[in-house]
Coordinates of C-alpha atoms (C1' of nucleotides) in Angstrom, one line a residue:
Chain Q
M70 CA -53.0 -12.8 15.9
P71 CA -55.9 -11.8 18.2
A72 CA -59.1 -10.6 16.6
A73 CA -59.2 -7.5 18.7
D74 CA -56.9 -5.9 21.2
D75 CA -57.5 -6.6 24.8
P76 CA -58.7 -3.2 26.0
A77 CA -57.0 -3.7 29.4
D78 CA -53.7 -4.0 27.5
A79 CA -54.2 -1.1 25.2
P80 CA -52.6 2.4 25.7
A81 CA -54.7 4.6 27.9
D82 CA -55.6 7.1 25.2
A83 CA -56.8 4.5 22.7
R84 CA -58.7 2.7 25.4
A85 CA -60.5 5.8 26.3
A86 CA -61.3 6.7 22.8
D87 CA -62.3 3.3 21.4
P88 CA -61.6 0.0 23.1
G89 CA -62.2 -2.0 20.0
G90 CA -60.0 -0.4 17.5
A91 CA -58.9 2.9 15.9
D92 CA -59.0 6.2 17.6
P93 CA -61.8 8.2 15.9
A94 CA -60.1 11.4 17.0
D95 CA -57.3 10.6 14.6
A96 CA -58.5 11.0 11.1
A97 CA -55.5 9.2 9.7
T98 CA -57.1 5.9 10.6
D99 CA -60.1 6.7 8.4
Q100 CA -58.0 5.8 5.4
A101 CA -58.2 2.4 3.8
I102 CA -54.9 0.7 4.2
P103 CA -53.6 -0.5 0.8
Y104 CA -52.4 -4.0 0.2
R105 CA -49.1 -2.9 -1.4
F106 CA -47.1 0.2 -2.2
D107 CA -44.9 0.9 -5.2
R108 CA -41.8 2.3 -3.8
T109 CA -39.3 3.8 -6.3
A110 CA -36.5 4.9 -4.0
A111 CA -34.9 4.1 -0.7
A112 CA -34.0 6.9 1.7
G113 CA -30.3 6.0 1.9
E114 CA -30.1 5.9 -1.9
L115 CA -31.7 9.4 -2.2
Q116 CA -29.3 10.8 0.4
E117 CA -26.3 9.6 -1.7
R118 CA -27.8 10.5 -5.1
Y119 CA -28.7 14.1 -4.1
A120 CA -25.8 14.8 -1.7
S121 CA -24.6 17.7 -3.8
L122 CA -28.1 19.3 -4.4
A123 CA -27.9 22.9 -3.2
A124 CA -30.1 24.2 -0.3
G125 CA -33.3 25.7 -1.7
E126 CA -33.0 23.8 -5.0
E127 CA -36.0 22.0 -6.3
T128 CA -35.7 19.1 -8.8
G129 CA -38.4 17.8 -11.1
D130 CA -37.5 14.2 -10.0
E131 CA -40.5 12.2 -8.9
V132 CA -40.0 9.5 -6.3
A133 CA -42.2 7.3 -4.0
V134 CA -40.8 6.5 -0.6
A135 CA -42.1 4.4 2.2
G136 CA -41.1 4.0 5.8
R137 CA -41.8 4.8 9.4
V138 CA -42.5 8.3 10.7
M139 CA -39.9 9.1 13.3
L140 CA -40.6 12.7 14.0
V141 CA -43.3 15.2 12.9
R142 CA -42.9 19.0 12.9
P143 CA -46.3 20.5 11.9
Q144 CA -46.1 24.2 11.4
G145 CA -49.3 25.8 10.3
R146 CA -49.7 25.5 6.6
L147 CA -46.4 23.5 6.4
A148 CA -45.4 20.2 8.0
F149 CA -42.2 18.3 8.1
A150 CA -41.8 14.6 9.0
T151 CA -38.8 12.5 9.3
L152 CA -39.3 9.2 7.5
R153 CA -37.1 6.2 8.1
D154 CA -36.8 3.0 6.1
A155 CA -34.2 0.2 6.3
S156 CA -31.7 2.2 4.4
G157 CA -31.8 5.5 6.2
Q158 CA -33.9 8.6 6.6
V159 CA -35.3 11.3 4.4
Q160 CA -37.5 14.2 5.3
L161 CA -41.1 14.6 4.0
F162 CA -42.1 18.2 3.3
A163 CA -45.8 18.8 3.1
L164 CA -47.6 22.1 2.2
K165 CA -51.3 22.8 2.7
A166 CA -51.4 24.2 -0.8
E167 CA -49.8 21.1 -2.5
T168 CA -50.3 18.1 -0.3
D169 CA -53.2 15.8 -0.6
R170 CA -55.2 15.6 2.8
F171 CA -52.7 18.0 4.4
D172 CA -54.5 18.3 7.7
T173 CA -54.4 14.6 8.2
F174 CA -50.8 14.4 7.2
A175 CA -49.9 17.0 9.9
K176 CA -51.5 14.8 12.5
L177 CA -49.4 11.7 11.8
S178 CA -48.1 10.0 14.9
L179 CA -44.6 8.9 15.6
G180 CA -44.3 5.3 14.5
D181 CA -46.9 5.4 11.7
W182 CA -45.9 3.8 8.5
V183 CA -46.5 5.9 5.4
G184 CA -45.9 5.8 1.7
A185 CA -45.4 9.2 0.0
S186 CA -44.7 10.5 -3.5
G187 CA -43.6 13.8 -4.8
R188 CA -40.6 15.7 -6.1
I189 CA -37.1 15.7 -4.6
V190 CA -36.2 19.1 -3.1
K191 CA -33.7 20.5 -0.7
T192 CA -35.2 22.9 1.8
R193 CA -33.7 26.4 2.5
K194 CA -32.0 24.9 5.5
G195 CA -30.4 22.2 3.3
E196 CA -32.5 19.2 4.3
L197 CA -33.1 16.7 1.5
S198 CA -36.9 16.2 1.3
V199 CA -39.6 14.7 -0.7
K200 CA -42.2 17.4 -1.3
V201 CA -45.3 15.4 -0.7
R202 CA -48.1 15.5 -3.3
D203 CA -49.8 12.1 -2.6
W204 CA -49.3 10.0 0.5
V205 CA -51.0 7.0 2.1
L206 CA -51.1 5.5 5.5
L207 CA -49.5 2.0 5.5
A208 CA -50.0 1.1 9.1
K209 CA -51.1 3.0 12.2
A210 CA -48.9 2.9 15.3
R211 CA -51.5 2.4 18.0
R212 CA -49.0 2.1 20.7
G213 CA -46.7 5.0 21.5
F214 CA -43.1 4.6 21.0
G215 CA -40.6 5.6 23.7
D216 CA -39.3 9.0 24.5
K217 CA -38.5 10.6 21.2
W218 CA -35.1 11.6 22.4
K219 CA -34.1 8.8 24.7
G220 CA -36.1 6.0 23.0
I221 CA -36.4 2.8 25.0
T222 CA -33.6 2.0 27.5
D223 CA -35.4 -0.4 29.8
V224 CA -33.5 -3.7 29.1
E225 CA -36.5 -5.9 29.8
T226 CA -38.6 -4.0 27.2
R227 CA -35.7 -4.1 24.8
Y228 CA -35.4 -7.9 25.0
R229 CA -39.1 -8.7 25.3
Q230 CA -40.3 -6.3 22.6
R231 CA -37.3 -6.3 20.2
E232 CA -39.5 -4.8 17.5
V233 CA -39.7 -1.7 19.6
D234 CA -36.1 -1.7 20.5
L235 CA -35.2 -2.1 16.8
W236 CA -36.9 1.0 15.6
A237 CA -36.1 3.0 18.7
N238 CA -32.4 2.2 19.0
E239 CA -29.8 2.5 16.2
R240 CA -27.3 0.4 18.1
T241 CA -29.7 -2.6 18.2
R242 CA -30.0 -2.4 14.4
E243 CA -26.3 -2.2 14.0
V244 CA -25.6 -5.2 16.2
L245 CA -28.2 -7.5 14.7
T246 CA -27.1 -6.4 11.2
M247 CA -23.6 -7.2 12.1
R248 CA -24.7 -10.7 13.2
S249 CA -26.2 -11.3 9.8
R250 CA -23.0 -10.1 8.1
V251 CA -20.9 -12.4 10.2
L252 CA -22.9 -15.4 9.3
S253 CA -22.8 -14.5 5.6
A254 CA -19.0 -13.9 5.7
L255 CA -18.5 -17.3 7.4
R256 CA -20.5 -19.1 4.8
R257 CA -18.8 -17.3 1.9
D258 CA -15.4 -18.1 3.2
L259 CA -16.0 -21.7 4.0
E260 CA -17.8 -22.3 0.7
S261 CA -14.8 -20.8 -1.1
Q262 CA -12.6 -23.4 0.5
G263 CA -14.8 -26.3 -0.7
F264 CA -16.8 -26.8 2.5
I265 CA -20.5 -27.7 2.0
E266 CA -23.2 -26.6 4.4
V267 CA -25.3 -29.4 5.7
E268 CA -28.2 -29.8 8.2
T269 CA -28.4 -32.5 10.8
P270 CA -31.1 -33.4 13.3
M271 CA -32.0 -31.2 16.2
L272 CA -34.1 -34.0 17.8
H273 CA -31.7 -36.6 19.1
P274 CA -32.4 -40.0 20.6
I275 CA -29.2 -39.7 22.6
P276 CA -27.7 -36.2 23.2
G277 CA -24.1 -36.3 22.2
G278 CA -21.1 -34.3 21.0
A279 CA -20.7 -32.2 24.2
A280 CA -20.8 -32.3 27.9
A281 CA -24.1 -30.6 28.8
K282 CA -27.5 -31.1 30.2
P283 CA -30.1 -31.5 27.5
F284 CA -33.7 -30.4 27.1
V285 CA -36.0 -33.4 26.8
T286 CA -39.1 -33.6 24.7
H287 CA -41.5 -36.3 23.5
H288 CA -42.7 -37.4 20.1
N289 CA -46.3 -38.6 20.5
A290 CA -46.7 -40.7 17.3
L291 CA -43.4 -42.5 17.9
D292 CA -44.0 -42.5 21.6
A293 CA -40.3 -41.7 22.1
D294 CA -38.4 -39.3 24.3
L295 CA -36.1 -37.1 22.3
Y296 CA -33.5 -34.5 23.2
L297 CA -32.9 -31.1 21.7
R298 CA -29.3 -31.4 20.4
I299 CA -26.5 -30.1 22.5
A300 CA -24.1 -30.3 19.5
P301 CA -24.3 -31.5 15.9
E302 CA -20.9 -33.1 16.1
L303 CA -21.6 -36.8 15.9
Y304 CA -24.0 -36.5 12.9
L305 CA -21.5 -34.3 11.1
K306 CA -18.7 -36.9 11.5
R307 CA -21.1 -39.5 10.2
L308 CA -21.4 -37.5 7.0
V309 CA -17.6 -37.6 6.7
V310 CA -17.9 -41.4 7.2
G311 CA -20.3 -41.3 4.2
G312 CA -17.8 -39.5 2.1
F313 CA -18.4 -35.7 2.5
E314 CA -14.9 -34.5 2.9
R315 CA -15.5 -30.9 4.0
V316 CA -18.7 -30.1 5.8
F317 CA -20.0 -27.4 8.1
E318 CA -23.2 -26.6 9.9
I319 CA -24.4 -23.4 11.4
G320 CA -27.2 -24.0 13.7
R321 CA -28.9 -23.7 17.0
V322 CA -27.9 -26.0 19.9
F323 CA -29.7 -26.2 23.2
R324 CA -28.3 -26.6 26.7
N325 CA -30.4 -26.9 29.8
E326 CA -28.1 -24.8 32.0
G327 CA -28.0 -21.5 33.7
V328 CA -28.4 -18.2 31.9
S329 CA -25.8 -15.5 32.2
P330 CA -24.5 -12.6 30.2
R331 CA -22.4 -15.1 28.3
H332 CA -24.9 -18.0 28.2
N333 CA -28.3 -18.3 26.5
P334 CA -30.1 -21.7 26.6
E335 CA -30.2 -21.8 22.8
F336 CA -27.2 -20.5 21.0
T337 CA -25.7 -20.8 17.6
M338 CA -22.7 -23.0 16.8
L339 CA -20.6 -23.3 13.8
E340 CA -19.0 -26.8 13.4
L341 CA -16.8 -27.8 10.6
Y342 CA -15.0 -31.1 9.7
Q343 CA -12.3 -31.6 7.3
A344 CA -11.2 -35.1 6.2
Y345 CA -7.5 -36.1 5.9
A346 CA -6.6 -33.3 8.3
D347 CA -5.5 -33.1 11.9
H348 CA -5.8 -30.4 14.5
T349 CA -2.7 -28.6 13.4
D350 CA -4.4 -28.0 10.0
L351 CA -7.2 -26.2 11.8
V352 CA -5.0 -23.6 13.3
P353 CA -4.3 -21.6 10.1
L354 CA -7.8 -22.3 8.8
L355 CA -9.3 -20.8 11.9
E356 CA -7.0 -17.8 12.1
Q357 CA -7.7 -17.0 8.5
L358 CA -11.4 -17.5 8.9
V359 CA -11.8 -15.2 11.9
A360 CA -9.4 -12.6 10.4
T361 CA -11.4 -12.6 7.2
V362 CA -14.7 -12.2 9.0
A363 CA -13.3 -9.4 11.2
T364 CA -12.0 -7.6 8.1
E365 CA -15.3 -7.9 6.3
V366 CA -17.5 -6.7 9.2
R367 CA -15.1 -4.3 11.0
G368 CA -12.6 -3.5 8.3
T369 CA -9.7 -4.5 10.5
T370 CA -8.3 -7.4 12.5
R371 CA -7.5 -5.2 15.4
V372 CA -10.8 -4.7 17.2
Q373 CA -11.7 -3.0 20.5
C374 CA -13.5 -5.1 23.0
E375 CA -14.4 -4.0 26.5
G376 CA -11.9 -1.2 26.3
R377 CA -9.0 -3.4 25.4
E378 CA -7.5 -4.3 22.0
V379 CA -7.9 -7.7 20.6
D380 CA -5.5 -8.3 17.7
L381 CA -6.9 -11.0 15.5
T382 CA -4.1 -10.8 13.0
P383 CA -2.6 -14.2 12.4
P384 CA -0.7 -16.0 13.8
W385 CA -2.1 -16.3 17.3
R386 CA -0.1 -17.3 20.3
R387 CA 0.0 -21.0 21.3
A388 CA 0.6 -22.4 24.8
S389 CA -0.1 -25.7 26.5
L390 CA -2.5 -26.1 29.3
A391 CA 0.2 -27.6 31.4
E392 CA 2.6 -24.7 30.9
L393 CA -0.1 -22.0 31.5
T394 CA -1.2 -23.8 34.7
S395 CA 2.3 -24.3 35.9
E396 CA 3.0 -20.6 35.5
A397 CA -0.2 -19.7 37.4
V398 CA 0.4 -22.0 40.3
G399 CA 4.1 -21.4 40.6
E400 CA 5.2 -25.0 40.3
A401 CA 5.5 -27.5 37.4
V402 CA 2.4 -29.5 36.8
D403 CA 1.1 -31.6 33.9
V404 CA -1.1 -34.6 33.3
H405 CA 1.5 -36.9 34.7
S406 CA 1.8 -35.1 38.0
D407 CA 1.0 -36.9 41.2
P408 CA -2.8 -36.6 41.6
A409 CA -2.2 -35.8 45.3
D410 CA -0.3 -32.7 44.3
L411 CA -3.0 -31.7 41.8
R412 CA -5.6 -32.1 44.6
R413 CA -3.6 -30.0 47.0
L414 CA -3.2 -27.2 44.5
L415 CA -6.8 -27.4 43.5
A416 CA -7.9 -27.1 47.2
A417 CA -5.5 -24.1 47.6
A418 CA -7.3 -22.5 44.6
G419 CA -10.6 -22.9 46.5
Q420 CA -12.0 -25.8 44.5
D421 CA -13.1 -29.0 46.3
P422 CA -11.8 -31.9 44.1
H423 CA -14.3 -34.7 43.4
P424 CA -13.0 -38.1 44.5
G425 CA -13.8 -39.6 41.1
W426 CA -11.6 -37.2 39.1
G427 CA -8.5 -38.5 37.5
P428 CA -5.4 -36.5 36.8
G429 CA -6.8 -35.1 33.5
K430 CA -9.9 -33.7 35.1
L431 CA -7.9 -32.4 38.0
L432 CA -5.4 -30.6 35.7
L433 CA -8.3 -29.1 33.7
E434 CA -10.1 -27.9 36.8
L435 CA -6.8 -26.4 38.1
F436 CA -6.3 -24.6 34.8
E437 CA -9.8 -23.2 34.9
K438 CA -9.5 -22.0 38.4
T439 CA -6.1 -20.4 38.2
A440 CA -4.7 -19.6 34.7
E441 CA -7.8 -19.3 32.5
T442 CA -9.4 -16.3 34.2
S443 CA -6.4 -14.0 33.4
L444 CA -6.0 -15.0 29.8
W445 CA -7.1 -12.4 27.2
G446 CA -6.0 -13.9 23.8
P447 CA -6.3 -14.6 21.1
L448 CA -4.6 -17.7 22.3
F449 CA -4.6 -21.4 21.3
V450 CA -4.6 -23.5 24.5
T451 CA -3.2 -26.9 23.5
G452 CA -2.5 -30.2 25.3
F453 CA -5.9 -31.0 26.8
P454 CA -6.0 -34.3 28.8
A455 CA -7.6 -37.2 26.9
E456 CA -9.7 -37.9 30.0
V457 CA -11.8 -34.7 29.5
S458 CA -11.8 -35.0 25.7
P459 CA -13.9 -38.1 25.0
L460 CA -14.3 -37.5 21.3
A461 CA -10.8 -36.3 20.5
R462 CA -7.9 -38.5 19.2
R463 CA -5.1 -39.2 21.6
D464 CA -1.9 -37.2 21.2
R465 CA 0.5 -39.1 18.9
H466 CA 3.3 -38.6 21.5
D467 CA 1.4 -38.9 24.8
P468 CA -1.7 -41.1 25.1
M469 CA -2.7 -39.1 28.3
L470 CA -3.3 -36.1 26.2
A471 CA -5.6 -35.4 23.3
E472 CA -4.8 -33.5 20.1
R473 CA -7.2 -30.7 21.0
F474 CA -7.1 -27.0 21.5
E475 CA -9.4 -24.3 22.8
V476 CA -9.2 -20.7 21.6
I477 CA -9.6 -17.9 24.1
V478 CA -10.4 -14.5 22.7
A479 CA -11.2 -11.4 24.8
G480 CA -11.1 -13.6 27.9
R481 CA -13.8 -16.0 26.7
E482 CA -13.7 -19.5 25.2
L483 CA -14.6 -19.1 21.6
V484 CA -13.5 -22.2 19.8
N485 CA -12.9 -25.9 20.6
G486 CA -11.2 -28.1 18.0
F487 CA -9.4 -31.4 17.7
S488 CA -8.2 -34.3 15.7
E489 CA -11.3 -36.6 15.7
L490 CA -11.1 -39.9 17.4
N491 CA -11.8 -42.4 14.7
D492 CA -10.9 -45.7 16.4
P493 CA -14.2 -47.4 17.3
D494 CA -12.6 -49.5 20.1
D495 CA -11.0 -46.5 21.8
Q496 CA -14.3 -44.5 21.3
R497 CA -16.2 -47.3 23.0
K498 CA -13.8 -47.2 26.0
R499 CA -14.2 -43.4 26.2
F500 CA -17.9 -43.6 26.1
E501 CA -17.9 -46.3 28.8
A502 CA -15.7 -44.1 31.0
Q503 CA -18.2 -41.3 30.5
A504 CA -21.1 -43.6 31.3
S505 CA -19.4 -44.5 34.6
A506 CA -19.0 -40.9 35.4
R507 CA -22.6 -40.4 34.6
A508 CA -23.7 -43.3 36.8
A509 CA -21.6 -41.7 39.5
G510 CA -23.7 -38.5 39.3
D511 CA -22.1 -36.4 36.5
E512 CA -25.2 -35.2 34.7
E513 CA -23.2 -33.8 31.9
A514 CA -21.2 -36.9 31.1
M515 CA -21.9 -38.6 27.8
M516 CA -24.0 -41.7 27.1
V517 CA -22.8 -44.6 25.0
D518 CA -24.0 -44.0 21.5
E519 CA -24.2 -47.3 19.7
E520 CA -25.4 -45.7 16.5
Y521 CA -22.3 -43.5 16.4
L522 CA -20.0 -46.4 17.2
R523 CA -21.5 -48.4 14.3
A524 CA -20.8 -45.5 12.0
L525 CA -17.2 -45.4 13.2
E526 CA -16.9 -49.0 12.4
H527 CA -17.6 -48.1 8.8
G528 CA -14.5 -46.1 8.8
L529 CA -13.9 -42.4 9.6
P530 CA -10.8 -41.2 7.8
P531 CA -8.4 -39.0 9.7
T532 CA -10.5 -35.9 10.3
A533 CA -10.1 -32.6 12.2
G534 CA -13.1 -30.6 13.4
L535 CA -13.9 -27.5 15.3
G536 CA -16.8 -25.6 16.8
I537 CA -17.1 -21.8 17.1
G538 CA -19.6 -20.1 19.4
I539 CA -21.2 -17.7 16.9
D540 CA -22.9 -15.6 19.5
R541 CA -19.6 -14.9 21.2
L542 CA -17.9 -14.2 18.0
V543 CA -20.5 -11.6 17.3
M544 CA -20.2 -10.2 20.8
L545 CA -16.5 -9.8 20.2
L546 CA -16.9 -8.1 16.8
A547 CA -19.8 -5.9 17.9
D548 CA -18.1 -5.2 21.3
V549 CA -21.1 -6.0 23.5
A550 CA -20.8 -7.6 26.9
N551 CA -24.1 -9.4 27.0
I552 CA -25.0 -12.3 24.8
R553 CA -28.7 -11.1 24.8
E554 CA -27.6 -8.1 22.7
V555 CA -26.6 -10.4 19.8
I556 CA -29.7 -12.6 19.9
A557 CA -32.9 -11.0 18.5
F558 CA -35.1 -12.7 21.0
P559 CA -33.1 -14.0 23.9
T560 CA -34.6 -16.5 26.3
L561 CA -36.4 -14.8 29.2
R562 CA -38.8 -16.1 31.8
P563 CA -42.3 -16.1 30.2
E564 CA -44.3 -13.0 31.0
R565 CA -46.9 -13.1 33.8
Chain D
rG1443 C1' -29.9 -22.9 42.5
rC1444 C1' -27.6 -18.9 46.1
rG1445 C1' -26.3 -13.6 47.0
rC1446 C1' -26.7 -8.3 45.9
rC1447 C1' -29.3 -4.4 43.2
rU1448 C1' -33.8 -2.9 40.9
rC1449 C1' -39.3 -2.1 39.6
rU1450 C1' -43.1 5.3 40.1
rA1451 C1' -47.8 8.1 34.0
rG1452 C1' -47.2 5.2 27.2
rC1453 C1' -41.5 6.5 27.4
rU1454 C1' -37.3 8.8 30.3
rC1455 C1' -36.8 10.1 35.2
rA1456 C1' -37.8 13.2 40.2
rA1457 C1' -39.9 12.9 45.0
rU1458 C1' -36.1 8.8 51.2
rG1459 C1' -41.5 8.8 56.5
rG1460 C1' -45.7 14.2 55.6
rC1461 C1' -50.8 16.6 49.5
rA1462 C1' -47.1 11.6 43.7
rG1463 C1' -44.3 15.5 40.2
rA1464 C1' -41.4 17.0 35.5
rG1465 C1' -39.9 16.5 30.3
rC1466 C1' -41.3 13.9 26.0
rA1467 C1' -45.4 11.2 23.8
rA1468 C1' -50.9 11.5 23.5
rC1469 C1' -55.3 14.9 23.1
rG1470 C1' -57.3 20.4 21.9
rG1471 C1' -55.5 25.0 19.8
rA1472 C1' -51.8 28.9 17.2
rC1473 C1' -48.0 29.0 13.6
rU1474 C1' -45.6 29.1 5.5
rC1475 C1' -38.5 26.2 5.8
rU1476 C1' -38.7 22.9 10.6
rU1477 C1' -34.4 19.6 12.5
rA1478 C1' -35.6 16.8 20.0
rA1479 C1' -39.4 23.1 16.0
rU1480 C1' -41.8 26.7 19.3
rC1481 C1' -46.0 28.6 22.1
rC1482 C1' -50.9 28.1 24.8
rG1483 C1' -54.2 24.6 26.9
rC1484 C1' -55.9 19.7 28.6
rA1485 C1' -55.5 15.0 30.4
rG1486 C1' -52.8 11.1 32.3
rG1487 C1' -51.3 6.9 38.6
rU1488 C1' -54.1 0.7 43.1
rU1489 C1' -45.8 3.8 42.9
rG1490 C1' -44.7 -4.6 40.2
rU1491 C1' -48.3 -7.8 43.6
rG1492 C1' -49.8 -9.2 48.6
rG1493 C1' -49.1 -8.6 53.8
rG1494 C1' -46.9 -5.8 58.0
rU1495 C1' -44.9 -1.4 61.0
rU1496 C1' -46.6 3.7 61.6
rC1497 C1' -51.1 9.1 63.3
rG1498 C1' -49.2 8.8 58.2
rA1499 C1' -45.6 4.4 53.5
rA1500 C1' -43.4 5.3 46.6
rU1501 C1' -40.0 5.7 50.9
rC1502 C1' -39.1 1.2 56.5
rC1503 C1' -39.9 -4.6 57.2
rC1504 C1' -41.5 -9.6 55.2
rA1505 C1' -43.2 -12.7 51.2
rC1506 C1' -44.0 -13.4 46.1
rG1507 C1' -43.3 -11.9 40.8
rG1508 C1' -40.3 -9.6 36.6
rG1509 C1' -35.5 -7.8 35.3
rG1510 C1' -30.1 -6.8 35.9
rC1511 C1' -25.3 -8.1 37.9
rG1512 C1' -22.2 -11.6 40.6
rC1513 C1' -21.3 -16.9 42.1
rA1514 C1' -22.0 -22.0 40.3
rC1515 C1' -22.3 -24.5 35.3
rC1516 C1' -20.8 -24.1 30.5
rA1517 C1' -19.8 -22.2 24.7

RNA sequence: GCGCCUCUAGCUCAAUGGCAGAGCAACGGACUCUUAAUCCGCAGGUUGUGGGUUCGAAUCCCACGGGGCGCACCA
């Protein structure tokens, strides 16, 4: 924290009055700021408790409230102020005849924090109020808040100075509160099913568990380059190797890629792994988990998103990638199709196929270019090619496919899940294929992870796992179109 | 990374080639039941930055910077 405000950065009025600190014209700042305040009631609680109090009625009930001054209406020898705390709002009613330091109270600024004590009354116009006897300034708002009617709407200010956005905009408080409730509901539900929450490293010697470009950093004492994790997957499966049968982690992952309304460089992922299960066991688990969370935070499994309904009530539709793609391109294709045909269709869809792509990659690209954009969901897309699923176990009926699904909800990929590949020899082959792709220029292809291979050699039981993009889940439930709305401090270019 | 849009007082916005304005906030004053209180007064600006065109630029052009959206990449 700076010792003093930079005068050039201070509001014009404060700068003119006193570049070093408080505005002497405002007597409220002459008060000593206490170190603590004994609050006895929250605004929301008072509104409930005294809902039936009649207009003009005065109680003898003494309370002490604290919060931020949102509006002030001085009126001669009376003054009203709207006080807001985390639970809601309550009016402060001050009278020159009864209120300590009334003149100073009447000069409070919007944004000031105050503590006030007095009796509960309801004004003649029916507004629940604390009739202030004593009050104290808890913090001075030296910077003005936005327009008192319109608040702050400038998106850059809203993201860069979220503290201002939060107290100016109700909707921001709602969305970030909903995020917290989503996380809490997820944890509760998983724990009730015997999953334990674990934490694994964020600094990885080899970035693994996903196809993505990592951030690189350096540890000085170890003189080692480390990567910010792109996924916790490999460490979580190592915990299953060690004997934890149901684990989950909710945590930040980092991907050094573009930003967009649906992508933030750091985002929150939930990954869970269940031993002795395959990908089909995850289907009801996921449906139930999402439905439970939706019911807890929205009260329903039928939510509105971007003006359309998303019905999260289980069960959700299932369709294979091959059938969805066939339908979209108007001819039957699958992972066994002639690669030449897949290339032709891909070119027709406007995508230039890379010479190194095998049939699996070609089919996936074709799906993404044709079918995926029109899907709304919720929908399990199954039958992903093994070629593009290097950590997933091969389909028991077709070794060209993996036992993997992605879930699309509200047109966005929300979940990726599969039966985990637990054969160390096959895993080594998959890593090697990835490494060749990497050598051929695919920056997002995986590296061979010997540590992980060694762990698999100790024996990973049959295990199923999935990952959920938490930010996107919150976007869905809060019905916001931009990922930055669900992240308290989204990544922006540094100021200046 | 590329394309399009955008940036004016603390905030929300006007002014589209001709004197940079309003509302709110702030500041001074009036007011004993207000609800975005009301009323009177006062102050507030290198129009994102730097160039250019023009008699004259917030306005037109170029570059740079911030932000938004789209594309690409992904979750």
